[in-house]
Coordinates of C-alpha atoms in Angstrom, one line a residue:
X19 CA 3.6 15.1 -10.5
X20 CA 7.2 14.9 -10.5
X21 CA 8.2 11.5 -10.1
X22 CA 12.0 9.7 -9.3
X23 CA 14.0 7.8 -6.5
X24 CA 15.5 8.3 -3.4
X25 CA 18.5 6.0 -2.7
X26 CA 20.3 5.1 0.9
X27 CA 23.5 4.2 -1.4
X28 CA 22.8 0.2 -0.3
X29 CA 26.0 -2.3 -0.8
X30 CA 23.1 -5.4 0.0
X31 CA 21.6 -6.7 -3.1
X32 CA 20.3 -10.0 -3.9
X33 CA 22.2 -12.6 -2.3
X34 CA 25.3 -10.8 -1.5
X35 CA 26.6 -7.8 -0.3
X36 CA 29.1 -5.4 -3.0
X37 CA 32.2 -3.7 -3.1
X38 CA 31.9 0.1 -2.2
X39 CA 33.4 0.2 -5.3
X40 CA 30.4 -1.6 -7.3
X41 CA 27.3 -0.5 -5.3
X42 CA 28.8 3.3 -5.7
X43 CA 29.3 2.8 -10.2
X44 CA 26.2 1.1 -10.5
X45 CA 24.2 3.7 -8.3
X46 CA 25.9 6.2 -10.2
X47 CA 24.9 4.1 -13.6
X48 CA 21.1 3.9 -12.0
X49 CA 20.9 8.0 -11.3
X50 CA 22.1 8.3 -15.6
X51 CA 19.9 5.7 -16.3
X52 CA 16.7 7.5 -14.6
X53 CA 17.8 10.7 -15.9
X54 CA 17.7 9.4 -19.6
X55 CA 14.1 7.7 -19.0
X56 CA 12.5 11.0 -18.0
X57 CA 12.2 10.7 -14.0
X58 CA 12.1 14.6 -12.5
X59 CA 14.0 13.7 -9.2
X60 CA 16.8 11.8 -7.6
X61 CA 17.4 12.0 -3.8
X62 CA 20.1 10.8 -1.7
X63 CA 19.4 9.9 2.1
X64 CA 21.7 10.4 5.1
X65 CA 23.0 7.6 7.0
X66 CA 26.1 7.0 9.0
X67 CA 25.7 2.6 9.1
X68 CA 28.0 0.1 7.7
X69 CA 25.3 -1.0 4.9
X70 CA 25.0 2.1 3.5
X71 CA 27.2 4.0 1.4
X72 CA 25.1 7.6 1.9
X73 CA 26.4 9.5 4.6
X74 CA 27.8 11.9 2.3
X75 CA 25.1 12.9 0.2
X76 CA 26.7 16.0 -1.6
X77 CA 29.5 14.0 -3.1
X78 CA 27.4 11.1 -4.6
X79 CA 25.0 13.8 -5.9
X80 CA 28.0 16.2 -7.4
X81 CA 29.1 12.6 -9.3
X82 CA 25.8 12.1 -10.5
X83 CA 25.7 15.8 -11.8
X84 CA 28.9 15.4 -13.9
X85 CA 27.1 12.5 -15.2
X86 CA 23.5 13.9 -16.2
X87 CA 21.5 17.0 -18.1
X88 CA 17.9 17.4 -16.7
X89 CA 17.3 15.3 -13.3
X90 CA 16.9 17.2 -10.4
X91 CA 19.4 16.2 -7.2
X92 CA 18.6 16.2 -4.1
X93 CA 19.5 15.1 -0.3
X94 CA 16.5 12.5 1.0
X95 CA 16.7 14.0 3.5
X96 CA 19.8 15.8 5.0
X97 CA 19.8 15.7 8.7
X98 CA 20.3 19.1 9.7
X99 CA 20.2 19.1 13.0
X100 CA 23.7 17.8 13.0
X101 CA 24.9 19.3 10.4
X102 CA 26.4 22.9 10.0
X103 CA 24.6 25.1 7.9
X104 CA 27.0 27.2 6.4
X105 CA 28.7 23.8 5.5
X106 CA 25.8 22.5 3.7
X107 CA 24.6 25.9 2.2
X108 CA 28.4 25.6 0.5
X109 CA 28.2 21.9 -0.3
X110 CA 25.3 22.2 -2.5
X111 CA 25.8 25.3 -3.5
X112 CA 28.7 23.9 -4.9
X113 CA 26.5 20.8 -6.8
X114 CA 23.7 23.8 -7.9
X115 CA 27.1 25.2 -9.8
X116 CA 28.4 21.6 -11.0
X117 CA 24.4 20.6 -12.4
X118 CA 23.7 24.1 -13.4
X119 CA 20.9 24.2 -11.5
X120 CA 19.5 21.2 -10.6
X121 CA 20.1 20.6 -7.2
X122 CA 17.4 20.8 -4.1
X123 CA 17.6 19.9 -0.9
X124 CA 15.1 18.2 2.0
X125 CA 15.7 18.5 5.3
X126 CA 14.8 17.1 8.7
X127 CA 15.9 15.9 12.4
X128 CA 16.4 12.5 10.8
X129 CA 14.6 9.5 11.9
X130 CA 17.4 7.4 12.5
X131 CA 19.4 8.9 14.8
X132 CA 23.2 7.6 14.7
X133 CA 24.4 11.2 13.6
X134 CA 23.0 13.0 16.9
X135 CA 26.3 11.1 19.2
X136 CA 28.6 11.1 15.6
X137 CA 28.3 14.4 16.1
X138 CA 28.4 14.7 19.8
X139 CA 25.5 16.3 19.5
X140 CA 22.3 15.7 22.7
X141 CA 18.8 13.9 22.0
X142 CA 16.9 16.2 24.2
X143 CA 17.6 19.0 21.9
X144 CA 16.0 17.0 18.8
X145 CA 13.5 19.8 18.3
X146 CA 15.4 22.8 19.2
X147 CA 18.8 21.6 16.9
X148 CA 16.1 21.8 13.9
X149 CA 14.5 25.0 14.7
X150 CA 17.9 26.8 15.5
X151 CA 20.0 25.3 11.7
X152 CA 17.4 25.3 9.6
X153 CA 16.8 28.8 10.7
X154 CA 19.8 29.7 10.1
X155 CA 20.4 27.8 6.6
X156 CA 16.8 29.6 5.0
X157 CA 19.3 33.0 6.6
X158 CA 22.1 31.8 4.4
X159 CA 20.0 30.9 1.4
X160 CA 18.5 34.8 1.3
X161 CA 21.5 36.6 2.4
X162 CA 24.8 36.7 1.2
X163 CA 26.4 38.4 4.4
X164 CA 24.8 36.7 7.5
X165 CA 24.4 38.0 10.8
X166 CA 22.7 35.9 13.5
X167 CA 23.6 34.4 16.6
X168 CA 22.2 31.1 18.3
X169 CA 22.4 28.4 21.1
X170 CA 23.6 25.1 19.4
X171 CA 26.4 27.5 17.1
X172 CA 28.7 30.2 17.4
X173 CA 27.5 33.5 16.2
X174 CA 28.3 35.1 12.6
X175 CA 28.6 38.4 12.5
X176 CA 28.2 39.8 8.9
X177 CA 29.9 37.0 7.6
X178 CA 29.5 36.2 3.5
X179 CA 29.4 32.4 2.2
X180 CA 30.1 31.2 -0.6
X181 CA 29.9 30.5 -3.2
X182 CA 26.3 31.1 -3.7
X183 CA 23.8 29.0 -6.0
X184 CA 23.1 29.1 -9.7
X185 CA 19.5 29.3 -8.1
X186 CA 18.1 32.2 -7.2
X187 CA 16.7 30.1 -4.0
X188 CA 18.1 26.8 -4.5
X189 CA 14.3 24.5 -2.8
X190 CA 14.5 23.4 0.1
X191 CA 11.6 20.9 1.3
X192 CA 10.8 19.8 4.7
X193 CA 10.9 15.9 5.3
X194 CA 8.8 14.4 7.9
X195 CA 7.2 12.2 9.1
X196 CA 4.0 12.0 11.2
X197 CA 4.5 14.8 14.0
X198 CA 2.0 17.7 13.4
X199 CA 4.4 20.4 15.3
X200 CA 6.6 19.4 11.7
X201 CA 3.7 19.9 9.4
X202 CA 2.8 23.5 10.9
X203 CA 6.3 24.2 10.5
X204 CA 6.6 23.5 7.3
X205 CA 3.4 25.7 6.6
X206 CA 4.3 28.7 8.3
X207 CA 7.2 29.4 6.3
X208 CA 6.2 28.0 3.0
X209 CA 8.5 25.4 2.1
X210 CA 7.6 22.4 -0.1
X211 CA 6.5 18.7 2.3
X212 CA 8.3 16.1 2.1
X213 CA 6.2 13.0 4.6
X214 CA 7.3 9.6 3.8
X215 CA 5.1 6.7 4.8
X216 CA 6.8 3.3 5.3
X217 CA 3.5 1.7 6.3
X218 CA -0.5 1.5 7.5
X219 CA -2.6 4.0 4.3
X220 CA -1.6 7.2 3.3
X221 CA -5.2 8.1 3.1
X222 CA -4.2 8.6 7.4
X223 CA -2.0 11.7 7.1
X224 CA -4.6 13.4 5.6
X225 CA -5.4 15.2 8.4
X226 CA -1.1 16.7 8.6
X227 CA -1.2 17.4 5.3
X228 CA -5.1 20.1 6.4
X229 CA -3.2 21.2 9.0
X230 CA 0.2 22.3 6.3
X231 CA -2.3 24.3 4.2
X232 CA -4.0 25.8 6.7
X233 CA -1.0 26.8 8.2
X234 CA 0.9 28.7 5.3
X235 CA -2.6 29.7 4.5
X236 CA -2.7 31.7 7.9
X237 CA 0.7 33.0 6.8
X238 CA -0.2 34.4 4.0
X239 CA 1.4 31.6 1.6
X240 CA -0.2 31.0 -1.9
X241 CA -1.5 27.4 -2.8
X242 CA 1.1 26.5 -5.5
X243 CA 3.7 27.6 -2.7
X244 CA 2.2 24.7 -0.8
X245 CA 3.4 22.0 -2.4
X246 CA 3.1 17.8 -1.3
X247 CA 5.3 15.9 -2.4
X248 CA 5.3 11.6 -0.8
X249 CA 7.8 8.8 0.0
X250 CA 6.9 5.5 0.0
X251 CA 8.8 2.2 -0.4
X252 CA 8.1 0.5 -3.7
X253 CA 8.9 -0.9 -7.0
X254 CA 7.1 -1.3 -10.6
X255 CA 7.4 -4.4 -13.4
X256 CA 6.4 -5.4 -16.1
X257 CA 3.6 -7.0 -14.3
X258 CA 2.5 -6.8 -10.6
X259 CA 2.7 -10.8 -10.1
X260 CA 6.2 -10.4 -10.6
X261 CA 6.9 -7.2 -8.9
X262 CA 5.6 -9.2 -5.8
X263 CA 7.6 -11.9 -6.3
X264 CA 10.6 -9.8 -7.2
X265 CA 10.1 -7.7 -4.0
X266 CA 8.7 -9.1 -1.3
X267 CA 11.7 -11.9 -0.1
X268 CA 14.0 -8.9 0.2
X269 CA 11.5 -6.6 1.8
X270 CA 10.4 -8.8 4.1
X271 CA 13.9 -9.7 5.1
X272 CA 14.7 -6.3 5.8
X273 CA 12.1 -4.5 7.4
X274 CA 12.2 -7.6 9.5
X275 CA 15.3 -6.7 10.9
X276 CA 14.3 -3.6 11.0
X277 CA 11.7 -4.0 13.6
X278 CA 14.1 -6.0 15.8
X279 CA 15.9 -2.4 16.2
X280 CA 13.0 -0.5 16.4
X281 CA 10.6 -2.8 18.2
X282 CA 8.0 -3.6 15.0
X283 CA 6.5 -6.6 14.0
X284 CA 8.0 -8.7 12.1
X285 CA 6.9 -8.5 8.4
X286 CA 4.2 -11.2 7.4
X287 CA 3.0 -12.1 4.2
X288 CA -0.7 -10.5 4.9
X289 CA 0.1 -7.6 6.1
X290 CA 2.5 -6.5 3.2
X291 CA -1.1 -7.7 0.6
X292 CA -2.8 -5.2 2.9
X293 CA 0.2 -2.6 2.6
X294 CA 0.3 -3.3 -1.3
X295 CA -3.7 -3.1 -1.1
X296 CA -5.1 0.6 -2.1
X297 CA -5.1 1.9 0.3
X298 CA -1.5 0.5 1.9
X299 CA 1.2 2.5 1.7
X300 CA 3.4 0.0 -0.6
X301 CA 3.3 1.2 -4.6
X302 CA 4.2 -2.2 -5.6
X303 CA 3.3 -3.4 -8.8
X304 CA 2.6 -3.0 -12.4
X305 CA 2.6 0.2 -14.6
X306 CA -0.8 0.7 -14.6
X307 CA -2.0 -1.0 -11.1
X308 CA 0.6 1.7 -9.7
X309 CA 0.0 4.4 -12.0
X310 CA -3.9 4.4 -10.9
X311 CA -3.2 4.0 -7.1
X312 CA -0.8 7.0 -7.1
X313 CA -3.8 9.0 -8.3
X314 CA -6.0 7.6 -5.6
X315 CA -3.2 8.1 -3.0
X316 CA -3.3 11.8 -4.5
X317 CA -6.7 12.3 -4.2
X318 CA -7.0 11.0 -0.2
X319 CA -4.4 13.7 0.4
X320 CA -6.5 16.5 -1.6
X321 CA -2.9 17.1 -3.9
X322 CA 0.3 15.3 -4.6
X323 CA 2.9 17.1 -6.7
X324 CA 6.2 15.3 -6.7
X325 CA 6.6 11.2 -5.6
X326 CA 9.9 9.3 -4.9
X327 CA 10.2 5.6 -4.4
X328 CA 12.5 4.1 -2.2
X329 CA 13.4 0.4 -4.0
X330 CA 16.4 0.3 -3.2
X331 CA 16.8 -1.6 -0.5
X332 CA 14.3 -4.5 -1.3
X333 CA 17.5 -7.6 -2.1
X334 CA 16.8 -6.4 -5.5
X335 CA 19.2 -6.8 -8.3
X336 CA 20.7 -3.7 -9.9
X337 CA 19.8 -5.3 -12.9
X338 CA 16.1 -5.8 -11.7
X339 CA 16.5 -1.8 -10.8
X340 CA 17.5 -0.2 -13.9
X341 CA 14.2 -2.4 -15.5
X342 CA 12.3 -0.7 -13.1
X343 CA 13.4 2.9 -13.9
X344 CA 12.8 1.9 -17.6
X345 CA 9.6 1.1 -16.6
X346 CA 8.9 3.9 -14.5
X347 CA 9.9 6.2 -17.2
X348 CA 8.7 5.1 -20.3
X349 CA 5.5 3.1 -19.2
X350 CA 4.3 4.2 -15.4
X351 CA 4.5 9.0 -15.8
X352 CA 3.2 8.7 -19.5
X353 CA 0.5 6.9 -17.6
X354 CA 0.1 9.4 -14.5
X355 CA 0.5 12.7 -16.6
X356 CA -2.0 10.9 -19.3
X357 CA -4.8 11.0 -16.3
X358 CA -3.9 14.7 -14.2
X359 CA -4.5 16.1 -18.4

């Protein structure tokens, strides 16, 4: 199982808000630290809000690529519906050149919708935009010269797209929430699946993951091509008690505030305790506890190939995040690998 981290490039840590310059410098330091600690992947999200600095994830990833050697660098996610697939391919092909073949993408429609009015797209076309733009992106990935026409973008007539990536095909994962059609689409295309589970019990997604695998099988893809990734909030510390004490205050503040925007109830300690329990989505605890929970979640979903922590939006300090990254690399990953054999 590959283990890594996803970040939204938050500038809010502990009780203070950092300058954009300081927050970005610290984020790049964490990515370098993750590379040195042996984590498999680091992802940068895409938002267009004041509190996040990730509106141009490929730029951040390119800066990280110049400072790292082994870690794979991915978007998490690219809101493809509101982007030009030609430009997205060019950006990530350039990242692939800088990183010498370590670029990836997770693409999706976006659970946060601020990009739609910002770039002049109609939310009524939420799914149609993604379907069309994914089709074009995959065609660009396959072919140097592209002929294509669609509804939402001017046609291409034997138009070359440069630069080309180092990798024959830049890996493209489909980021999904809980829509069955999204799982089926990923399986039908034979693309890896990244499931964002931020609440409730992880096992409830098994029927949807089964839909993905069934769709992939019907489309003729081998089981090893149908990779499943899992993205959830979490934090690893020396002990479970310490992890909870450091993580809960910021988590409760953030998710209560998000709840007001999205219609969720306020966070309670009882609800949090359920989420960090054996079946809950949050991966908070010691390396031993989180490793055991990861393996159980993998079993519940029929096998997980990649797990990424969403870790830097709970009011944690830079030093706490660096410490957690070290524990993930030195303790959690070896424990998981040992138990998987």
